[in-house]
């Protein structure tokens, strides 16, 4: 399957598209960070500057990098500040923030919820808990879904779960609840926690207001920045990341994405012309993207 998706390095069509790209939306887990969550490491977690150097080169060259992740607001704010970026998208697309300090501005996306869905002072996260979304899934799939501790706490828009279940079957359970909700597959996890489905790789799942997604958040963010789809690229490793392709001109999958059944199903279901892959996994693939963007923009400057 990876071979039906072209490599980004050396692809002329990708280079032309990249020369117009001014902002990169990047997933973190499974994409930017190494196994174990480190940044100063190669894909396997051994000490390495490959990712750090790529981040610095992109900053010097003026590419805006926006982390877009299932992680919560505090985690994203810290990563963004630490790396010298100036905005982020948290909770799988539910929270869009420009700036990191006291001057920062936040927009919360309620997706397709009609006005009046939320009672005064209730967050989407609280509303999703009030209808018992996690309990309904756990009852339908005993041992196959659980809270993804400790990251399920202090959330504002989305419920974070860990599980091994069919996305469509999980969605059918949510469709029976009195609130419009989506189940989102945000990629493979290494640890089963207390799940009993040891035959399958667990995934991170989010329960979000219907329509909330990374793809939709990118479209909202580009509008906010006064940029267009042509100015944007995205990189990721999960099924929900692949859908970012519809909001950007260049979508890149790091090599390890092809180990995800959700990604393979997405590629099969919707053939897209603007998806490329890297040869490297995780951060090494990320650095490969960075080098390819730098080369494409330099070339475009030399031969306008
Ligand atoms: Mg990921």
Coordinates of N, CA and C and ligand atoms in Angstrom, one line a residue, residues 27-31 186-188 214 236-238 241, ligand 1:
X27 N 0.7 17.0 13.2 CA 0.4 16.2 14.3 C 1.6 16.0 15.2
X28 N 1.4 15.6 16.4 CA 2.6 15.4 17.3 C 2.9 13.9 17.6
X29 N 1.9 13.2 18.2 CA 2.2 11.8 18.6 C 2.2 10.9 17.4
X30 N 3.3 10.2 17.2 CA 3.4 9.3 16.0 C 3.9 10.0 14.8
X31 N 4.0 11.4 14.9 CA 4.5 12.1 13.7 C 5.7 12.9 14.0
X186 N -7.9 8.6 16.3 CA -6.7 9.5 16.2 C -5.4 8.7 16.4
X187 N -5.4 7.4 15.9 CA -4.1 6.8 15.7 C -3.8 5.7 16.7
X188 N -2.9 4.9 16.4 CA -2.5 3.7 17.2 C -1.8 4.1 18.4
X214 N -9.9 17.7 12.7 CA -8.7 18.5 12.4 C -8.8 19.2 11.0
X236 N 0.9 13.9 9.2 CA 0.3 13.1 10.3 C 0.5 11.6 10.1
X237 N -0.1 10.8 11.0 CA 0.0 9.4 10.9 C -1.3 8.6 11.2
X238 N -2.4 9.3 11.3 CA -3.6 8.6 11.7 C -4.7 8.8 10.7
X241 N -5.9 12.3 10.6 CA -4.9 13.1 10.0 C -5.0 13.1 8.4
Ligands
LIG1 MG1 -0.7 10.9 15.7

